[in-house]
Coordinates of C-alpha atoms in Angstrom, one line a residue:
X20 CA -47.7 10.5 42.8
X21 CA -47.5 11.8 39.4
X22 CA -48.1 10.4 35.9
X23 CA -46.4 7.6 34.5
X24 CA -44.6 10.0 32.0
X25 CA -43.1 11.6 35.3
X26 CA -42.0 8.3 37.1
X27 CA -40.7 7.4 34.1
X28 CA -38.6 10.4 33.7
X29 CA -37.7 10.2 37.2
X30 CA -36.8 6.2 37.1
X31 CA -34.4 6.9 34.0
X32 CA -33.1 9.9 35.8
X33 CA -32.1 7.2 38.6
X34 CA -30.1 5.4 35.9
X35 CA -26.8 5.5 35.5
X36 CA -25.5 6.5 32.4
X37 CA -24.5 3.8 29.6
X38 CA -20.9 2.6 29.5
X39 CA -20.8 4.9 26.1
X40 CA -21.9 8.2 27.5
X41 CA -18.9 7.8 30.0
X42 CA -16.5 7.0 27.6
X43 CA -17.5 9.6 25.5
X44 CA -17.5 12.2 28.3
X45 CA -13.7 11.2 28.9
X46 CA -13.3 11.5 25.3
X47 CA -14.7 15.1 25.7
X48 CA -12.7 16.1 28.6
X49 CA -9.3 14.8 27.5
X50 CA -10.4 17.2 23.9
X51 CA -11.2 20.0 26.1
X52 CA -8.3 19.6 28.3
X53 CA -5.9 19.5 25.4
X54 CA -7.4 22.3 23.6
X55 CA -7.6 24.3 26.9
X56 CA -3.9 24.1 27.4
X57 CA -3.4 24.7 23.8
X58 CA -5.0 27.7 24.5
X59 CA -3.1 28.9 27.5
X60 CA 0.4 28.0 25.9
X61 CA -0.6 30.1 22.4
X62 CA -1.5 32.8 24.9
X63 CA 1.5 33.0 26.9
X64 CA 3.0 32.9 23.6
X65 CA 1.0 35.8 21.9
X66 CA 1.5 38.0 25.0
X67 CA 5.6 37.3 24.8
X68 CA 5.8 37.7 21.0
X69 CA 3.3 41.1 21.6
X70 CA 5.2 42.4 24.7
X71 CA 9.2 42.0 22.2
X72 CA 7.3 43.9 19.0
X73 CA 5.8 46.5 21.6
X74 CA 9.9 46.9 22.9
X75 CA 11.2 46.6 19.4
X76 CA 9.1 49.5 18.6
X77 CA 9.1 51.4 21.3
X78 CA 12.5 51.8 20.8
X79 CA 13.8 51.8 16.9
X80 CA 12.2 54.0 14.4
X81 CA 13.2 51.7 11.7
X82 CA 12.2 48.6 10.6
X83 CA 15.2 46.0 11.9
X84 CA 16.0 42.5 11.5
X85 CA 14.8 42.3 15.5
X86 CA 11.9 43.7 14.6
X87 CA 11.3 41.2 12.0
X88 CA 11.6 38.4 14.2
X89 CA 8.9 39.7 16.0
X90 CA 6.7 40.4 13.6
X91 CA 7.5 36.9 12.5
X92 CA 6.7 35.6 15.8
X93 CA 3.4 37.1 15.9
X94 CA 2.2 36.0 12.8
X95 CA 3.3 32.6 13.5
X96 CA 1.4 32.3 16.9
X97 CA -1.7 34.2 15.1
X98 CA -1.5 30.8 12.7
X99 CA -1.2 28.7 15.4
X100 CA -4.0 30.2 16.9
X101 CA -6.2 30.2 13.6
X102 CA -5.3 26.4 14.0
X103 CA -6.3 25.7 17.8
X104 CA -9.6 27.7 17.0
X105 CA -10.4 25.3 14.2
X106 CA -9.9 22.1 15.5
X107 CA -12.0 23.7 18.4
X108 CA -14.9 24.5 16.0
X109 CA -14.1 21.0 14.4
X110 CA -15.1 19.4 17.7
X111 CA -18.0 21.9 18.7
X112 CA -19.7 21.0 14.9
X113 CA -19.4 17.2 15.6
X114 CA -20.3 17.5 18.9
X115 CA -23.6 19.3 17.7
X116 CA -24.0 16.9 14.7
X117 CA -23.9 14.2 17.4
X118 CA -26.4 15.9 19.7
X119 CA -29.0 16.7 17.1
X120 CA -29.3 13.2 15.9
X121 CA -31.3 11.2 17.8
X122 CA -30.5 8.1 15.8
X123 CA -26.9 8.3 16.3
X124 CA -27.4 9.0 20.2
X125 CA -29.6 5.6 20.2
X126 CA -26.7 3.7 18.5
X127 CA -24.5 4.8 20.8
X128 CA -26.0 3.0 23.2
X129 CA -24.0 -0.2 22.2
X130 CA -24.5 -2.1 25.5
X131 CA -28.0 -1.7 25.4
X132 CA -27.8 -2.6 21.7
X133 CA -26.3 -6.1 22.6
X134 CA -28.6 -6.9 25.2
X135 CA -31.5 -5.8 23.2
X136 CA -33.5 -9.2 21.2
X137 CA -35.3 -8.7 18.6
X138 CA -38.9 -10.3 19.5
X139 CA -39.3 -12.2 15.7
X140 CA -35.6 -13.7 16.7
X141 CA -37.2 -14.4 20.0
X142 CA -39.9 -16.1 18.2
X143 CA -37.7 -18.0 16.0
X144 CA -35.7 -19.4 19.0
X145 CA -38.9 -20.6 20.7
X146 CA -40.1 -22.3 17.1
X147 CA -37.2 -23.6 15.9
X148 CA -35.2 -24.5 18.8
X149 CA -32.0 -22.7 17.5
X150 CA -32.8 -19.6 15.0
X151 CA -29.0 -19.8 14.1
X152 CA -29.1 -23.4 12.6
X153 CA -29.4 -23.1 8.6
X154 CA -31.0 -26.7 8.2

């Protein structure tokens, strides 16, 4: 049952995905992976640097060269944050750029691409014997 629109759907469904779509989902999940532990080792990092300002305060009423260092340390891992979150919204803007595009979606689908004929080549091979012969 249902109309062809909905066995299409389903047949393609059926499908597995193109060679491309699962490289590019490996591509994604090694990004995210990365990014992820980038994430957990600037947080580890933040906490640590946080946790020595909170004690270097807690205990000294005056600005030291420990203190410093911590202060230093924070506003180094709040860079290296400022980085990680970029390169994150790097990927999220091409990965919506990508999505949005329908043409670019169709041209990654290389293999299909290189199996694909174009019918007036098709007619030229059944013509002319060989369409790639320039005499």
């Amino acid at each position: 049952g249902g109309s062809i629109g909905e066995r299409l759907l389903e047949y393609l469904r059926a499908l597995p995905p193109p060679f491309e779509f699962a490289a590019l989902e490996a591509l994604l999940s090694i990004a995210t992976d990365d990014l992820r532990a980038e994430q957990h080792a600037l947080s580890l990092r933040v906490d640590s640097a946080l946790a020595a300002l909170r004690r270097s305060i807690t205990f000294s009423t005056a600005r030291t060269p420990s203190s410093t260092k911590e202060f230093e340390a924070v506003r180094e891992a709040k860079e290296q944050l400022r980085e990680a979150s970029a390169k994150a919204r790097v990927l999220g803007e091409c990965l919506d750029k990508l999505v949005d595009n329908d043409e670019d979606l169709a041209r990654m689908h290389l293999s299909a691409l290189h199996d694909w004929r174009d019918p007036e080549e098709e007619e030229g091979h059944s013509e002319n014997g060989d369409a790639n012969s320039d005499s």
